[in-house]
Coordinates of C-alpha atoms in Angstrom, one line a residue:
Chain A
X29 CA 0.0 0.0 0.0
X30 CA 1.1 3.6 -0.5
X31 CA 2.2 5.8 2.2
X32 CA -0.5 7.9 4.0
X33 CA 0.7 11.2 2.4
X34 CA 0.1 9.8 -1.2
X35 CA -3.7 9.5 -0.4
X36 CA -3.5 13.2 0.8
X37 CA -1.9 14.3 -2.4
X38 CA -4.6 12.2 -4.4
X39 CA -7.3 13.8 -2.3
X40 CA -6.0 17.2 -2.8
X41 CA -5.3 17.1 -6.5
X42 CA -8.4 15.2 -7.5
X43 CA -10.4 17.7 -5.5
X44 CA -8.7 20.5 -7.3
X45 CA -9.5 19.2 -10.7
X46 CA -13.1 18.8 -9.7
X47 CA -13.1 22.3 -8.2
X48 CA -11.9 23.5 -11.6
X49 CA -14.9 21.7 -13.1
X50 CA -17.2 23.3 -10.6
X51 CA -15.9 26.8 -11.4
X52 CA -16.6 26.0 -15.1
X53 CA -20.1 25.0 -14.3
X54 CA -20.9 28.1 -12.4
X55 CA -19.1 30.6 -14.7
X56 CA -20.1 29.3 -18.0
X57 CA -23.4 27.4 -17.1
X58 CA -21.9 24.4 -18.9
X59 CA -23.9 21.1 -19.0
X60 CA -22.6 17.6 -18.2
X61 CA -21.6 16.8 -21.8
X62 CA -19.6 19.9 -22.2
X63 CA -17.7 19.6 -19.0
X64 CA -16.8 16.0 -19.9
X65 CA -15.7 17.0 -23.5
X66 CA -13.6 20.0 -22.2
X67 CA -11.7 17.7 -19.6
X68 CA -11.2 14.8 -22.2
X69 CA -9.6 17.3 -24.7
X70 CA -7.5 18.8 -21.9
X71 CA -6.2 15.3 -21.1
X72 CA -5.4 14.6 -24.7
X73 CA -3.6 18.0 -24.9
X74 CA -1.6 17.3 -21.7
X75 CA -0.4 13.9 -22.9
X76 CA 0.4 15.2 -26.4
X77 CA 2.7 17.9 -25.1
X78 CA 4.2 15.4 -22.8
X79 CA 3.5 16.9 -19.3
X80 CA 0.8 14.4 -18.4
X81 CA 3.3 11.6 -17.3
X82 CA 5.1 13.7 -14.7
X83 CA 1.7 15.0 -13.3
X84 CA 0.5 11.5 -13.3
X85 CA 3.5 10.2 -11.5
X86 CA 2.9 12.8 -8.7
X87 CA -1.0 13.0 -8.5
X88 CA -1.6 9.3 -9.3
X89 CA -5.4 8.7 -9.1
X90 CA -5.8 12.5 -8.6
X91 CA -5.7 12.8 -12.4
X92 CA -6.1 9.2 -13.5
X93 CA -9.7 8.9 -12.0
X94 CA -10.9 12.3 -13.5
X95 CA -11.9 12.1 -17.2
X96 CA -8.7 13.8 -18.0
X97 CA -7.0 10.4 -17.5
X98 CA -9.5 9.0 -20.2
X99 CA -8.4 11.7 -22.6
X100 CA -4.6 11.1 -21.7
X101 CA -5.0 7.3 -22.4
X102 CA -6.6 8.0 -25.7
X103 CA -3.6 10.2 -26.7
X104 CA -1.1 7.8 -25.2
X105 CA -2.6 4.9 -27.0
X106 CA -2.5 6.7 -30.3
X107 CA 1.1 7.8 -29.8
X108 CA 2.3 4.2 -28.8
X109 CA 0.4 2.6 -31.7
X110 CA 1.9 4.9 -34.2
X111 CA 5.3 4.0 -32.9
X112 CA 4.6 0.2 -33.3
X113 CA 2.4 0.1 -36.3
X114 CA 2.6 3.4 -38.1
X115 CA -0.2 4.9 -40.0
X116 CA -2.8 2.1 -38.8
X117 CA -1.8 3.2 -35.3
X118 CA -3.6 6.5 -35.8
X119 CA -6.9 4.6 -36.3
X120 CA -6.3 1.8 -33.7
X121 CA -4.4 3.3 -30.8
X122 CA -6.7 5.6 -29.0
X123 CA -9.8 3.4 -28.8
X124 CA -7.7 0.3 -28.1
X125 CA -6.2 2.0 -25.0
X126 CA -9.6 3.0 -23.6
X127 CA -11.7 0.1 -24.8
X128 CA -11.9 -1.3 -21.3
X129 CA -13.5 1.9 -19.9
X130 CA -16.0 2.3 -22.7
X131 CA -16.9 -1.4 -22.9
X132 CA -17.4 -1.6 -19.2
X133 CA -19.6 1.7 -19.3
X134 CA -21.7 0.4 -22.0
X135 CA -22.1 -3.2 -20.5
X136 CA -23.1 -2.0 -17.0
X137 CA -25.4 0.6 -18.5
X138 CA -27.0 -2.1 -20.5
X139 CA -27.4 -4.4 -17.5
X140 CA -28.7 -1.8 -15.1
X141 CA -30.8 -0.1 -17.8
X142 CA -32.7 -3.4 -18.1
X143 CA -32.9 -4.0 -14.4
X144 CA -33.9 -0.5 -13.1
X145 CA -36.5 2.0 -13.9
X146 CA -36.2 5.9 -13.8
X147 CA -37.5 7.5 -10.5
X148 CA -38.7 10.9 -10.2
X149 CA -36.1 13.2 -8.6
X150 CA -37.2 13.4 -4.9
X151 CA -34.6 16.1 -3.8
Chain B
X6 CA -37.1 52.0 -28.8
X7 CA -34.9 49.9 -31.0
X8 CA -35.6 46.2 -30.4
X9 CA -32.1 45.0 -30.2
X10 CA -31.2 47.8 -27.8
X11 CA -34.3 46.9 -25.8
X12 CA -33.4 43.2 -25.6
X13 CA -29.9 44.1 -24.6
X14 CA -31.1 46.3 -21.8
X15 CA -33.5 43.7 -20.7
X16 CA -30.9 41.0 -20.6
X17 CA -28.5 43.0 -18.6
X18 CA -31.3 43.9 -16.2
X19 CA -32.2 40.2 -15.7
X20 CA -28.5 39.3 -15.3
X21 CA -28.4 41.9 -12.4
X22 CA -31.6 40.7 -11.0
X23 CA -30.6 37.1 -10.5
X24 CA -29.8 36.6 -6.9
X25 CA -26.1 36.0 -6.5
X26 CA -26.0 32.7 -4.8
X27 CA -22.8 32.0 -2.8
X28 CA -20.4 29.8 -5.0
X29 CA -18.4 28.7 -1.9
X30 CA -20.5 25.9 -0.5
X31 CA -20.8 24.1 -4.1
X32 CA -17.0 24.7 -4.8
X33 CA -16.2 23.2 -1.3
X34 CA -18.7 20.2 -2.0
X35 CA -17.2 19.6 -5.5
X36 CA -13.7 19.6 -3.9
X37 CA -14.2 17.1 -1.1
X38 CA -16.5 14.7 -3.0
X39 CA -14.3 14.7 -6.1
X40 CA -11.2 14.3 -3.9
X41 CA -12.8 11.4 -2.1
X42 CA -13.7 9.6 -5.4
X43 CA -10.1 9.9 -6.6
X44 CA -8.8 8.7 -3.2
X45 CA -11.2 5.8 -3.4
X46 CA -9.8 5.0 -6.9
X47 CA -6.2 5.0 -5.4
X48 CA -7.3 2.7 -2.7
X49 CA -8.7 0.2 -5.2
X50 CA -5.6 0.5 -7.2
X51 CA -3.3 -0.2 -4.3
X52 CA -5.4 -3.1 -3.3
X53 CA -5.4 -4.7 -6.7
X54 CA -1.5 -4.3 -6.8
X55 CA -1.3 -5.7 -3.2
X56 CA -3.5 -8.8 -4.0
X57 CA -2.3 -9.5 -7.4
X58 CA 1.4 -8.4 -7.4
X59 CA 1.7 -9.7 -11.0
X60 CA -0.6 -7.3 -12.5
X61 CA 1.0 -4.5 -14.5
X62 CA 0.5 -0.9 -13.4
X63 CA -1.5 -0.2 -16.6
X64 CA -3.9 -3.1 -16.1
X65 CA -4.3 -2.2 -12.4
X66 CA -5.5 1.3 -13.5
X67 CA -7.9 -0.3 -16.0
X68 CA -9.3 -2.5 -13.3
X69 CA -9.7 0.5 -11.0
X70 CA -11.5 2.5 -13.4
X71 CA -13.9 -0.5 -14.3
X72 CA -14.7 -0.8 -10.6
X73 CA -15.5 2.8 -10.3
X74 CA -17.6 2.7 -13.5
X75 CA -19.5 -0.3 -12.1
X76 CA -20.1 1.5 -8.8
X77 CA -21.5 4.7 -10.5
X78 CA -23.6 2.7 -12.8
X79 CA -25.0 0.7 -10.0
X80 CA -25.7 3.9 -7.9
X81 CA -27.3 5.4 -10.9
X82 CA -29.6 2.4 -11.2
X83 CA -30.8 2.5 -7.7
X84 CA -31.4 6.2 -8.0
X85 CA -28.7 7.4 -5.5
X86 CA -26.3 9.0 -8.0
X87 CA -28.3 11.9 -9.1
X88 CA -28.7 12.9 -5.4
X89 CA -25.0 12.9 -4.9
X90 CA -24.6 14.7 -8.1
X91 CA -27.0 17.4 -7.2
X92 CA -24.9 17.9 -4.0
X93 CA -21.5 17.6 -5.5
X94 CA -21.9 19.0 -9.0
X95 CA -18.7 18.7 -10.9
X96 CA -17.3 16.6 -8.0
X97 CA -19.1 13.7 -9.5
X98 CA -19.2 14.7 -13.1
X99 CA -15.3 15.1 -13.8
X100 CA -14.2 11.7 -12.4
X101 CA -14.9 8.7 -14.5
X102 CA -18.1 8.2 -12.5
X103 CA -19.7 11.0 -14.3
X104 CA -18.9 9.4 -17.6
X105 CA -20.5 6.2 -16.4
X106 CA -23.6 8.0 -15.0
X107 CA -24.1 9.9 -18.4
X108 CA -24.3 6.4 -20.2
X109 CA -26.5 4.6 -17.6
X110 CA -29.0 7.4 -17.0
X111 CA -30.3 7.7 -20.5
X112 CA -30.1 3.9 -20.8
X113 CA -32.6 3.6 -17.9
X114 CA -34.6 6.7 -19.0
X115 CA -35.3 5.7 -22.5
X116 CA -36.0 2.1 -21.9
X117 CA -39.6 2.7 -22.4
X118 CA -39.1 3.4 -26.2
X119 CA -37.7 0.0 -26.6
X120 CA -34.4 -1.7 -26.2
X121 CA -33.1 -0.9 -29.7
X122 CA -34.4 2.6 -30.4
X123 CA -34.8 3.6 -26.9
X124 CA -32.1 2.2 -24.7
X125 CA -29.3 1.3 -27.1
X126 CA -29.7 4.3 -29.4
X127 CA -30.1 6.9 -26.7
X128 CA -27.4 5.6 -24.4
X129 CA -24.9 8.0 -25.9
X130 CA -26.9 11.1 -26.1
X131 CA -24.5 12.7 -23.4
X132 CA -21.4 10.5 -23.5
X133 CA -21.3 10.3 -27.4
X134 CA -19.8 13.8 -27.9
X135 CA -17.2 12.7 -25.3
X136 CA -16.0 9.7 -27.2
X137 CA -16.3 11.4 -30.5
X138 CA -14.2 14.4 -29.4
X139 CA -11.6 12.3 -27.5
X140 CA -11.1 9.9 -30.5
X141 CA -10.8 12.7 -33.1
X142 CA -8.4 14.6 -30.8
X143 CA -6.3 11.4 -30.2
X144 CA -6.2 10.7 -33.8
X145 CA -4.9 14.3 -34.5
X146 CA -2.2 13.7 -31.9
X147 CA -1.3 10.4 -33.6
X148 CA -1.0 12.0 -37.0
X149 CA 1.2 14.9 -35.7
X150 CA 3.3 12.3 -33.9
X151 CA 3.6 10.3 -37.2
X152 CA 4.7 13.4 -39.3
X153 CA 7.1 14.8 -36.8
Chain C
X11 CA -70.7 46.2 -22.0
X12 CA -70.5 45.8 -25.7
X13 CA -68.0 43.9 -27.7
X14 CA -65.2 46.3 -28.9
X15 CA -62.2 46.0 -31.2
X16 CA -59.8 45.5 -28.5
X17 CA -57.5 42.7 -27.4
X18 CA -60.2 42.0 -24.7
X19 CA -63.4 40.1 -25.3
X20 CA -66.3 41.0 -22.9
X21 CA -68.8 38.2 -22.5
X22 CA -72.5 39.3 -22.5
X23 CA -73.7 36.1 -21.0
X24 CA -70.9 35.5 -18.7
X25 CA -70.3 31.7 -18.8
X26 CA -70.4 29.8 -15.5
X27 CA -67.7 27.5 -14.3
X28 CA -70.1 24.8 -13.1
X29 CA -67.4 22.2 -12.3
X30 CA -63.7 21.9 -11.5
X31 CA -61.2 19.4 -10.4
X32 CA -57.5 19.3 -9.8
X33 CA -55.2 16.3 -9.3
X34 CA -51.6 16.3 -8.3
X35 CA -48.6 14.2 -7.7
X36 CA -47.0 13.5 -4.3
X37 CA -44.6 16.4 -4.1
X38 CA -47.3 19.0 -4.9
X39 CA -49.5 17.2 -2.2
X40 CA -46.8 18.1 0.4
X41 CA -46.8 21.7 -0.8
X42 CA -48.5 24.7 0.6
X43 CA -51.7 24.0 -1.1
X44 CA -51.9 20.2 -0.4
X45 CA -55.2 20.3 1.5
X46 CA -57.0 22.3 -1.2
X47 CA -56.4 20.0 -4.3
X48 CA -59.3 17.7 -5.1
X49 CA -57.0 14.6 -5.3
X50 CA -53.5 14.0 -4.3
X51 CA -51.9 10.8 -5.6
X52 CA -49.0 9.3 -3.6
X53 CA -47.8 7.5 -6.8
X54 CA -46.5 9.7 -9.6
X55 CA -46.9 6.7 -12.1
X56 CA -50.7 6.9 -11.3
X57 CA -50.7 3.1 -11.7
X58 CA -49.2 3.1 -15.2
X59 CA -45.9 1.8 -16.6
X60 CA -44.6 5.0 -18.2
X61 CA -44.8 8.7 -17.2
X62 CA -46.4 9.6 -20.4
X63 CA -49.2 7.1 -19.8
X64 CA -49.3 8.5 -16.2
X65 CA -49.8 12.0 -17.4
X66 CA -52.6 10.8 -19.7
X67 CA -54.3 9.0 -16.9
X68 CA -54.0 12.1 -14.7
X69 CA -55.8 14.2 -17.3
X70 CA -58.6 11.6 -17.8
X71 CA -59.2 11.6 -14.0
X72 CA -59.3 15.4 -13.8
X73 CA -61.8 15.5 -16.6
X74 CA -63.9 12.8 -14.9
X75 CA -63.6 14.7 -11.5
X76 CA -64.8 18.0 -13.1
X77 CA -67.7 16.3 -14.9
X78 CA -68.8 14.7 -11.5
X79 CA -68.3 18.0 -9.8
X80 CA -70.5 19.8 -12.1
X81 CA -73.2 17.2 -11.6
X82 CA -73.5 16.5 -15.4
X83 CA -72.6 13.5 -17.5
X84 CA -70.2 13.1 -20.5
X85 CA -73.1 13.3 -22.8
X86 CA -73.8 17.0 -21.7
X87 CA -70.3 18.0 -22.7
X88 CA -70.4 19.1 -26.3
X89 CA -66.7 20.0 -26.8
X90 CA -63.4 19.1 -25.1
X91 CA -60.5 21.7 -25.2
X92 CA -57.3 20.6 -23.9
X93 CA -53.4 20.9 -24.3
X94 CA -50.3 20.0 -22.6
X95 CA -46.5 20.2 -22.9
X96 CA -45.5 17.0 -24.7
X97 CA -44.7 16.9 -28.4
X98 CA -47.9 16.8 -30.5
X99 CA -49.9 17.3 -27.3
X100 CA -50.3 13.5 -26.9
X101 CA -51.5 13.6 -23.3
X102 CA -54.7 15.6 -24.3
X103 CA -55.4 13.7 -27.6
X104 CA -54.9 10.3 -26.0
X105 CA -57.2 11.4 -23.2
X106 CA -59.8 12.5 -25.7
X107 CA -59.6 9.3 -27.3
X108 CA -61.3 7.5 -24.3
X109 CA -64.3 9.8 -24.0
X110 CA -66.2 10.2 -27.4
X111 CA -66.6 13.9 -27.3
X112 CA -65.5 16.3 -30.0
X113 CA -62.0 17.4 -29.1
X114 CA -60.0 20.6 -30.0
X115 CA -56.3 20.4 -29.1
X116 CA -54.9 23.7 -28.0
X117 CA -51.2 24.6 -27.4
X118 CA -50.0 27.5 -25.5
X119 CA -47.2 25.9 -23.4
X120 CA -47.8 26.7 -19.8
X121 CA -50.5 29.2 -20.7
X122 CA -52.8 26.5 -21.9
X123 CA -55.2 26.6 -18.9
X124 CA -56.1 30.4 -19.6
X125 CA -56.1 29.8 -23.2
X126 CA -58.5 26.9 -23.2
X127 CA -60.7 28.6 -20.6
X128 CA -60.7 31.8 -22.8
X129 CA -61.7 29.8 -26.0
X130 CA -64.3 27.8 -24.2
X131 CA -65.9 30.9 -22.8
X132 CA -65.9 32.5 -26.2
X133 CA -67.7 29.4 -27.6
X134 CA -70.3 29.2 -24.9
X135 CA -70.8 32.9 -24.7
X136 CA -71.5 32.9 -28.5
X137 CA -74.2 30.2 -28.0
X138 CA -72.3 27.7 -30.1
X139 CA -72.2 25.2 -27.3
X140 CA -74.0 25.0 -24.1
X141 CA -71.4 23.2 -22.1
X142 CA -67.6 22.6 -22.9
X143 CA -64.8 21.1 -20.9
X144 CA -61.4 22.7 -20.6
X145 CA -58.3 20.8 -19.2
X146 CA -54.5 20.7 -19.1
X147 CA -51.8 18.7 -17.5
X148 CA -48.1 18.5 -17.0
X149 CA -45.8 15.9 -15.4
X150 CA -42.3 16.6 -14.0
X151 CA -40.9 13.4 -15.4
X152 CA -42.3 13.7 -18.8
X153 CA -41.2 17.4 -19.2
X154 CA -37.8 16.7 -17.8
X155 CA -36.9 13.9 -20.3
X156 CA -38.5 15.9 -23.3
X157 CA -36.8 19.2 -22.4
X158 CA -33.9 18.6 -20.2
X159 CA -31.9 15.5 -19.1
X160 CA -32.5 12.0 -18.0
X161 CA -33.9 11.8 -14.5
X162 CA -31.0 9.9 -13.1
X163 CA -28.2 12.2 -14.4
X164 CA -26.2 13.6 -11.6
X165 CA -26.3 17.2 -12.6
X166 CA -27.0 20.4 -10.7
X167 CA -30.0 22.4 -11.5
X168 CA -29.2 26.1 -12.3
X169 CA -30.4 28.6 -9.7
X170 CA -33.0 30.2 -12.0
X171 CA -34.5 26.8 -13.0
X172 CA -38.1 26.0 -12.0
X173 CA -39.8 22.7 -11.2
X174 CA -42.4 21.4 -13.5
X175 CA -45.6 20.5 -11.6
X176 CA -47.1 17.1 -11.8
X177 CA -50.7 17.9 -12.0
X178 CA -53.8 18.3 -14.0
X179 CA -56.8 20.6 -13.8
X180 CA -60.1 20.7 -15.6
X181 CA -63.1 23.0 -15.7
X182 CA -66.6 22.6 -17.1
X183 CA -67.9 25.8 -18.5
X184 CA -71.7 26.3 -19.2
X185 CA -74.2 29.0 -20.2
X186 CA -76.5 27.7 -17.6
X187 CA -75.9 26.7 -14.0
X188 CA -74.3 28.2 -11.0
X189 CA -70.7 29.0 -10.2
X190 CA -68.0 31.6 -10.7
X191 CA -68.4 33.5 -14.0
X192 CA -65.9 34.3 -16.6
X193 CA -66.6 38.1 -17.7
X194 CA -63.7 38.8 -20.1
X195 CA -60.8 37.2 -21.7
X196 CA -57.6 38.8 -23.0
X197 CA -55.6 37.0 -25.6
X198 CA -52.0 37.8 -25.5
X199 CA -49.4 38.6 -28.1
X200 CA -46.1 36.7 -28.5
X201 CA -43.4 38.8 -26.9
X202 CA -39.7 38.1 -27.0
X203 CA -37.2 40.2 -25.2
X204 CA -34.2 38.1 -26.3
X205 CA -33.8 35.8 -23.4
X206 CA -31.9 32.8 -24.6
X207 CA -31.3 30.9 -21.3
X208 CA -33.8 28.0 -21.2
X209 CA -33.3 27.7 -17.5
X210 CA -34.6 31.2 -17.0
X211 CA -38.3 30.8 -18.1
X212 CA -39.5 33.4 -15.6
X213 CA -37.4 36.2 -17.3
X214 CA -38.5 35.0 -20.8
X215 CA -42.2 35.1 -19.9
X216 CA -42.5 38.3 -17.7
X217 CA -42.5 40.7 -20.7
X218 CA -45.4 38.9 -22.3
X219 CA -47.3 38.9 -18.9
X220 CA -46.6 42.6 -18.6
X221 CA -47.9 43.2 -22.1
X222 CA -51.2 41.3 -21.6
X223 CA -51.7 42.7 -18.1
X224 CA -51.2 46.4 -19.2
X225 CA -53.6 45.6 -22.1
X226 CA -56.3 44.1 -19.8
X227 CA -56.1 47.1 -17.5
X228 CA -56.5 49.5 -20.4
X229 CA -59.2 47.6 -22.2
X230 CA -61.4 47.1 -19.0
X231 CA -60.6 50.5 -17.6
X232 CA -59.7 49.0 -14.4
X233 CA -56.8 49.3 -11.9
X234 CA -54.9 46.6 -9.9
X235 CA -56.9 47.6 -6.8
X236 CA -60.2 46.6 -8.4
X237 CA -59.3 43.1 -8.1
X238 CA -59.2 40.7 -5.1
X239 CA -56.4 38.8 -6.7
X240 CA -54.1 39.1 -9.7
X241 CA -52.8 35.6 -10.3
X242 CA -50.1 35.0 -12.9
X243 CA -49.2 31.5 -14.0
X244 CA -45.8 30.2 -13.6
X245 CA -43.4 33.1 -13.6
X246 CA -41.7 31.9 -10.4
X247 CA -39.8 34.0 -8.0
X248 CA -37.6 35.8 -10.3
X249 CA -40.2 36.1 -13.0
X250 CA -42.8 37.7 -10.8
X251 CA -40.3 40.2 -9.4
X252 CA -39.4 41.1 -12.9
X253 CA -43.1 41.6 -13.8
X254 CA -43.6 43.9 -10.8
X255 CA -40.7 45.9 -11.9
X256 CA -41.9 46.1 -15.6
X257 CA -45.3 47.0 -14.5
X258 CA -44.0 49.8 -12.3
X259 CA -41.8 51.0 -15.2
X260 CA -45.1 51.4 -17.2
X261 CA -46.7 53.2 -14.3
X262 CA -48.8 50.4 -12.8
X263 CA -48.1 49.4 -9.2
X264 CA -48.9 45.7 -8.4
X265 CA -49.7 45.5 -4.7
X266 CA -50.2 42.6 -2.2
X267 CA -53.1 41.2 -4.3
X268 CA -50.7 40.0 -6.9
X269 CA -49.6 36.4 -6.6
X270 CA -47.8 33.9 -8.7
X271 CA -49.0 30.2 -8.9
X272 CA -45.4 29.0 -9.3
X273 CA -44.4 30.7 -6.1
X274 CA -47.3 29.7 -3.9
X275 CA -47.7 26.0 -4.9
X276 CA -44.5 24.7 -3.3
X277 CA -43.0 25.3 0.1
X278 CA -39.7 27.0 0.5
X279 CA -37.9 23.9 1.6
X280 CA -39.0 21.8 -1.2
X281 CA -35.9 22.5 -3.2
X282 CA -37.7 23.9 -6.3
X283 CA -35.4 26.9 -6.7
X284 CA -37.5 29.6 -8.4
X285 CA -40.7 27.8 -7.9
X286 CA -43.3 25.7 -10.0
X287 CA -43.9 25.7 -13.6
X288 CA -45.7 23.8 -16.3
X289 CA -49.4 23.8 -17.6
X290 CA -50.4 22.0 -14.4
X291 CA -49.0 24.6 -12.2
X292 CA -51.5 27.3 -13.0
X293 CA -54.3 24.8 -13.7
X294 CA -54.1 23.1 -10.3
X295 CA -53.7 26.3 -8.3
X296 CA -56.8 27.8 -10.1
X297 CA -58.9 24.6 -9.6
X298 CA -58.0 24.3 -5.9
X299 CA -57.8 27.2 -3.6
X300 CA -58.8 30.0 -6.0
X301 CA -62.0 28.3 -7.1
X302 CA -62.8 27.5 -3.5
X303 CA -62.4 31.1 -2.4
X304 CA -64.4 32.3 -5.5
X305 CA -67.2 30.0 -4.6
X306 CA -67.2 31.0 -0.9
X307 CA -67.3 34.5 -1.9
X308 CA -63.9 35.5 -0.3
X309 CA -62.7 36.6 -3.8
X310 CA -65.2 38.7 -5.9
X311 CA -63.0 39.5 -8.8
X312 CA -59.9 37.6 -9.9
X313 CA -57.5 38.0 -12.9
X314 CA -56.2 34.6 -13.9
X315 CA -53.3 35.0 -16.3
X316 CA -51.3 32.0 -17.4
X317 CA -48.0 32.4 -19.0
X318 CA -46.1 30.2 -21.4
X319 CA -42.7 29.9 -23.0
X320 CA -43.2 28.9 -26.6
X321 CA -39.9 27.2 -27.3
X322 CA -38.9 23.7 -28.4
X323 CA -35.7 21.7 -27.8
X324 CA -34.9 22.2 -31.4
X325 CA -35.3 26.1 -31.5
X326 CA -33.1 26.5 -28.4
X327 CA -30.4 24.2 -29.7
X328 CA -30.3 26.3 -32.8
X329 CA -29.7 29.3 -30.7
X330 CA -33.1 30.9 -30.9
X331 CA -34.3 33.1 -28.0
X332 CA -37.4 32.1 -26.0
X333 CA -40.7 33.7 -26.9
X334 CA -43.3 34.2 -24.2
X335 CA -47.1 34.5 -24.2
X336 CA -49.7 35.3 -21.6
X337 CA -53.5 34.9 -21.8
X338 CA -55.8 36.2 -19.1
X339 CA -59.3 35.9 -18.1
X340 CA -61.3 37.8 -15.4
X341 CA -63.5 35.6 -13.1
X342 CA -66.2 37.0 -11.0
X343 CA -67.2 35.2 -7.7
X344 CA -70.3 33.3 -7.1
X345 CA -72.5 35.6 -5.0
X346 CA -72.7 38.6 -7.3
X347 CA -76.0 37.5 -8.8

């Protein structure tokens, strides 16, 4: 297991990323889809310019769990695949690297979609 | 009065009229819930590596995300996630849990219109743009990488 | 008074509202007006499988209730005027399918109750029909999925958002009988002051409400003080504050006799932000506390003005602004005879 201060770093940095998201929500009235798109592209960008790895080394789950990590995996997959298989890698790399997450989301959504029924917000 | 001028004045009047709610509580909630979800991810990740030492770092992360996706999807199904989301805002949207929720919630919602055209077709009304933009952006990165 | 070429129609025969009924969901039942509604359901599916079917059932129940309340039978109703928020007003049309009465579908978004009552009054006053039924409905869960997001999506509602009321109201209007009388109707113009935020309906509808209300006062040569109650539809907290400001700007001061259905239907702690909205909001408030007080004689003269935002999901995605509309009727209490 990691040392206790690692969890503190993860909590702090993960919280900060979400805080940034919340500021965007308040300032720009962005909806869920726009927030997710913004952060995915941010992740792709950070990976492309090569700063994601060192950040991820330090923050660990603090950036891997936010959707930024999803974007970073897409970009990393594309870059690695280009290295190994050239042009084809452009097409196969990104989605191959993130296939697990997408397939899991779709599968669980399908299963729970069949089982459960939408309930009126009770707030 | 000129209509455009009138509309502009009305819009700025309305903008000023909207009661300024204090942003601090929502920022704080987003921070600690988001931080907690990430910490939970780290705990899962460490546990996986502890129990199965042979698993590669990358696979351990994939498992971690899948567990979080499962949890978010399940909480969405039992009708708890929307309450957490209403409380934490971006705190649950920005982590992978938000992605999972954005696929499961329309799947449940549009089930009434049938499995094919309801559930399966509408599953991506929110997450679709995420996958499309991410894929296109990553392909551009791959292309640039290939050229240079 | 004689008919004049104004926006306001004065009814010579003053049609009676001989029957009324309101039915609401559980959340509304726990609100401020819980005890006044004719029926409160503790199941917002109303025993159906989908929310769309639930809304339909609610509307059928409201109509049945109003017919019973009026002490007439379905055969006496010569025309059914109804509308709702769903695409192609399916709740109304499908409810009409079950009753075998000539049906006219009307759409005025959340202003439908006032619109159908005004149209119904015209038809009855003109002697074309003796008795007509007017109804409308809205359901939180059907509106939410059509206009906003899936119910289980973990998003936050913007502070200016309103809560669609789950409820339905119906009235039976007749040229004969007993009950509060509709003395005039003012049909409103579509007014758009360029609000593009779909989560700020109150601000989008307030200018239309102001326009109709000013016209009403001008046409009827009355002042706000002449009425026991001036009731707007679903402007919500922000929208009604804006209406008060706009009216003051035009030199008309709305006093304590001005109320908004959206603001009074829920309690403050029910987490509805700016208040209630939807066709059902004004319909259920009118057909509960307001009708009761009109019949008891507590209110002698009431303006009922329902407001609507005439947008679709398509128009707002294409960047169009939100046009508003407001129709008003003036109702006279029971004991003026």
